[in-house]
């Protein structure tokens, strides 16, 4: 019965599972908890060559306890949640890598993460043999945030002037990739570029950086990054110069993305993060961390399951 409820709890929310099978939420929770503990005790951590490390926000507020550090396996043949822990500190990540065991950590070929300093230090210390790849999606996020900061600052500075109308209702058009903007929005974007406002120049810098990911030669990639950073610094747009300095300081790690090209998919980390958000949204927020952890392993852990005489879902 516990296995039956736990399997249905993957398809329905825990509350719906309890209502459909006329039992209590606590009975479903205990079933899922037993199911996860059984699987964790019997799972095999073998053949792991690539992991992704990221932090996600859960609950309300921005306190340290509202962030989780997650470790995924992102090999092409297996993508699953390996470990989750509270906070996004060096101590948390060390604890997570220790839980995987020295055999797993020393056997890693690739590690994918963002530019969070705590993670960079621990990865360099604990897995120096692995090729450390920076997540492309986080770099794009930094560029989008910089453009949005420029837009907000310029809108406030030009408030009351006719030229401020060019920035009105343009937030999402500026954050989207240029090739996906259509119709009147594209015309307004073109007019913004001709106006020579700082927002238009910042957007142009963001869009031109997309060419970085299309190169194959490390020599040309280095040359492109040097030219782009020089343009960003000469623009004197503070948020963009900040991003340029950040990219220069992590230049060697950026090049690892090309060294590992075709071997791992950095988008796997973002895809698993989206699944975590779906789990938390479907639950309408867990009150305790323990329930949150059990739900994540239940859905994303790909744990071994006890044998059952019949399968109903």
XYZ file of C-alpha atoms in Angstrom:
313
model
C 0.000 0.000 0.000
C 2.846 2.403 0.790
C 4.456 1.720 -2.577
C 1.084 2.153 -4.283
C 0.526 5.596 -2.674
C 4.115 6.692 -3.306
C 3.888 5.911 -7.012
C 0.614 7.791 -7.405
C 2.082 10.731 -5.454
C 4.392 11.332 -8.428
C 1.440 11.969 -10.728
C -0.830 13.821 -8.315
C -0.156 16.204 -5.481
C 0.052 14.565 -2.061
C -3.270 16.120 -1.056
C -5.019 14.863 -4.209
C -3.550 11.384 -3.682
C -4.947 11.331 -0.142
C -8.375 12.497 -1.323
C -8.641 10.056 -4.243
C -7.659 7.003 -2.187
C -9.530 8.137 0.929
C -6.592 8.338 3.282
C -4.785 11.135 5.111
C -2.054 13.469 3.913
C 0.176 12.111 6.699
C -0.250 8.552 5.355
C 0.858 9.705 1.893
C 3.797 11.592 3.391
C 4.935 8.542 5.402
C 4.607 6.366 2.297
C 6.740 8.714 0.189
C 9.278 9.056 3.007
C 9.621 5.254 3.281
C 9.828 4.962 -0.526
C 12.668 7.541 -0.710
C 14.621 6.061 2.213
C 14.370 2.587 0.653
C 15.697 3.939 -2.660
C 18.522 6.018 -1.135
C 19.771 3.010 0.819
C 20.028 0.972 -2.413
C 21.007 3.467 -5.100
C 24.354 3.068 -6.875
C 26.676 6.010 -7.455
C 28.762 4.472 -10.219
C 29.886 5.800 -13.582
C 29.207 9.458 -12.695
C 31.411 11.612 -14.922
C 29.592 14.973 -14.960
C 27.765 16.860 -12.218
C 25.965 20.176 -12.128
C 25.936 22.380 -9.020
C 23.443 25.177 -8.504
C 21.467 27.039 -5.872
C 17.707 27.430 -5.848
C 15.365 29.550 -3.765
C 12.444 28.072 -1.858
C 9.980 29.349 0.711
C 9.400 32.996 1.523
C 12.041 35.644 2.083
C 15.733 35.883 1.212
C 17.250 34.446 4.374
C 20.192 32.048 4.115
C 17.934 29.100 4.960
C 15.698 29.933 1.990
C 18.398 28.792 -0.442
C 19.293 25.209 -1.276
C 22.458 23.821 -2.820
C 21.679 21.019 -5.267
C 24.010 18.557 -6.980
C 22.823 16.812 -10.146
C 24.237 14.085 -12.312
C 24.132 15.453 -15.874
C 25.635 12.593 -17.892
C 23.806 12.068 -21.186
C 22.617 8.597 -20.148
C 21.434 9.623 -16.671
C 20.221 12.947 -15.278
C 19.094 12.904 -11.672
C 19.276 14.644 -8.320
C 22.215 13.374 -6.259
C 22.144 15.602 -3.188
C 20.374 18.628 -1.726
C 21.329 20.705 1.316
C 20.427 23.930 3.058
C 22.185 27.214 2.271
C 24.648 28.019 -0.527
C 27.928 28.151 1.367
C 31.299 26.465 1.015
C 30.516 24.239 3.992
C 27.271 23.088 2.365
C 28.965 22.129 -0.902
C 31.803 20.361 0.922
C 29.223 18.347 2.832
C 27.446 17.472 -0.402
C 30.609 16.286 -2.177
C 31.620 14.304 0.908
C 28.253 12.534 0.878
C 28.926 11.359 -2.694
C 32.187 9.786 -1.566
C 35.815 10.254 -2.653
C 35.502 7.632 -5.402
C 32.785 9.651 -7.157
C 34.519 13.034 -6.729
C 37.916 11.832 -7.979
C 36.256 10.162 -10.978
C 34.551 13.337 -12.226
C 35.478 14.644 -15.666
C 33.181 17.682 -15.807
C 31.633 20.038 -13.257
C 29.099 22.660 -14.337
C 28.189 25.592 -12.071
C 27.520 29.307 -12.027
C 30.024 31.979 -10.908
C 29.108 31.883 -7.208
C 32.468 32.391 -5.469
C 31.834 29.828 -2.728
C 31.237 27.109 -5.316
C 34.287 28.047 -7.409
C 36.625 27.718 -4.426
C 35.314 24.341 -3.293
C 35.312 22.862 -6.813
C 38.909 23.978 -7.404
C 39.956 22.337 -4.120
C 37.913 19.135 -4.122
C 37.810 18.263 -7.843
C 40.893 19.843 -9.478
C 41.048 17.080 -12.127
C 37.566 17.917 -13.484
C 36.994 20.415 -16.272
C 34.976 23.222 -14.659
C 32.383 24.610 -17.088
C 30.446 27.803 -16.385
C 26.727 27.632 -17.008
C 25.784 29.565 -20.166
C 22.308 30.384 -18.819
C 23.702 32.193 -15.777
C 25.945 34.352 -17.974
C 22.922 35.291 -20.092
C 21.044 36.084 -16.875
C 23.800 38.510 -15.784
C 23.638 40.281 -19.160
C 19.838 40.571 -18.961
C 20.016 41.950 -15.440
C 22.551 44.561 -16.558
C 20.304 45.710 -19.436
C 17.324 45.924 -17.078
C 19.313 48.019 -14.590
C 20.279 50.447 -17.370
C 16.648 50.691 -18.537
C 15.296 51.432 -15.050
C 17.967 54.028 -14.285
C 17.477 55.791 -17.624
C 13.671 55.745 -17.313
C 13.949 57.495 -13.944
C 16.440 60.032 -15.271
C 14.362 60.912 -18.351
C 10.974 60.966 -16.613
C 8.774 63.753 -17.971
C 10.680 64.100 -21.257
C 9.353 62.997 -24.654
C 12.235 60.587 -25.280
C 11.222 58.594 -22.186
C 8.306 57.178 -24.216
C 10.777 55.031 -26.164
C 11.484 53.054 -22.979
C 7.891 52.628 -21.890
C 6.617 48.997 -21.902
C 9.935 47.794 -23.356
C 11.192 45.614 -20.539
C 10.325 42.191 -21.922
C 11.299 43.100 -25.489
C 14.755 44.067 -24.227
C 15.157 40.861 -22.223
C 14.135 38.566 -25.076
C 16.592 37.407 -27.693
C 16.537 39.822 -30.625
C 15.725 37.114 -33.169
C 12.491 36.337 -31.273
C 11.125 39.892 -31.258
C 8.486 40.388 -33.969
C 6.143 43.006 -35.436
C 5.700 46.406 -33.807
C 7.958 45.431 -30.908
C 10.808 44.982 -33.364
C 10.152 48.401 -34.901
C 10.148 50.019 -31.449
C 13.396 48.237 -30.642
C 14.948 49.552 -33.855
C 13.811 53.059 -32.974
C 15.398 52.687 -29.537
C 18.719 51.793 -31.153
C 18.571 54.849 -33.463
C 17.881 57.118 -30.475
C 21.384 56.328 -29.074
C 20.045 55.989 -25.553
C 22.189 54.027 -23.106
C 19.535 51.303 -22.927
C 19.772 50.696 -26.671
C 23.557 50.499 -26.538
C 23.420 48.099 -23.588
C 20.934 45.893 -25.453
C 23.211 45.877 -28.497
C 26.133 44.726 -26.355
C 24.001 41.956 -24.865
C 22.870 40.760 -28.301
C 26.353 40.846 -29.809
C 27.626 38.572 -27.023
C 25.430 35.750 -28.388
C 28.040 35.317 -31.157
C 30.478 34.157 -28.460
C 28.756 30.752 -28.256
C 28.950 30.130 -32.019
C 32.753 29.914 -32.246
C 34.717 26.660 -32.431
C 38.334 27.848 -32.270
C 39.710 28.865 -28.852
C 41.927 31.471 -30.536
C 38.955 33.251 -32.098
C 36.914 32.908 -28.916
C 39.676 34.631 -26.949
C 39.892 37.400 -29.542
C 36.115 37.920 -29.542
C 35.963 38.101 -25.739
C 38.785 40.649 -25.605
C 37.092 42.848 -28.217
C 33.659 42.571 -26.573
C 34.991 43.402 -23.103
C 36.896 46.386 -24.505
C 33.688 47.677 -26.176
C 31.713 47.206 -22.955
C 34.325 49.054 -20.895
C 34.489 51.934 -23.413
C 30.709 52.280 -23.315
C 30.931 53.640 -19.754
C 27.603 52.001 -18.962
C 28.270 50.885 -15.395
C 26.197 47.651 -15.289
C 27.740 46.483 -18.578
C 31.298 47.352 -17.501
C 30.655 45.337 -14.343
C 29.685 42.287 -16.422
C 32.752 42.782 -18.658
C 35.089 42.771 -15.638
C 33.371 39.658 -14.296
C 33.779 37.821 -17.614
C 37.440 38.792 -17.851
C 38.120 37.512 -14.339
C 36.553 34.155 -15.292
C 37.946 33.977 -18.823
C 39.682 30.607 -18.421
C 36.540 28.987 -17.021
C 34.511 30.434 -19.904
C 36.837 28.738 -22.390
C 36.163 25.393 -20.725
C 32.670 25.556 -22.227
C 34.275 25.093 -25.655
C 36.722 22.451 -24.455
C 33.762 20.400 -23.197
C 31.484 21.165 -26.140
C 29.518 18.113 -27.218
C 30.442 16.185 -24.058
C 27.906 17.655 -21.618
C 24.765 19.754 -21.825
C 24.834 22.733 -19.450
C 21.130 23.206 -20.136
C 20.451 20.003 -18.191
C 21.019 21.891 -14.919
C 18.463 24.538 -15.823
C 16.002 21.871 -16.941
C 16.270 20.070 -13.595
C 15.889 23.394 -11.788
C 12.620 23.952 -13.657
C 11.402 20.533 -12.545
C 12.197 21.458 -8.940
C 10.089 24.611 -9.338
C 7.236 22.490 -10.671
C 7.445 20.209 -7.622
C 7.386 23.124 -5.183
C 4.568 24.874 -7.066
C 2.462 21.724 -7.166
C 2.891 21.336 -3.413
C 1.872 24.986 -2.746
C 4.950 25.309 -0.543
C 6.312 22.827 1.979
C 6.313 23.918 5.602
C 9.440 21.957 6.513
C 12.759 21.361 4.810
C 12.491 17.594 5.403
C 9.270 17.366 3.391
C 10.860 19.436 0.628
C 13.910 17.170 0.452
C 11.808 13.998 0.360
C 9.621 15.399 -2.440
C 12.658 16.330 -4.563
C 14.316 12.924 -4.237
C 10.962 11.239 -4.872
C 10.480 13.088 -8.161
C 14.021 13.690 -9.460
C 16.221 11.125 -7.722
C 15.534 8.218 -10.112
C 15.846 5.942 -7.109
C 15.466 2.150 -7.184
C 11.963 1.001 -6.315
C 10.802 -2.020 -4.314
C 9.310 -4.816 -6.364
C 5.548 -4.865 -6.626
C 3.197 -7.636 -7.701
C 1.123 -5.195 -9.757
C 1.783 -1.720 -11.195
C -1.179 0.642 -11.278
C 0.538 3.752 -12.640
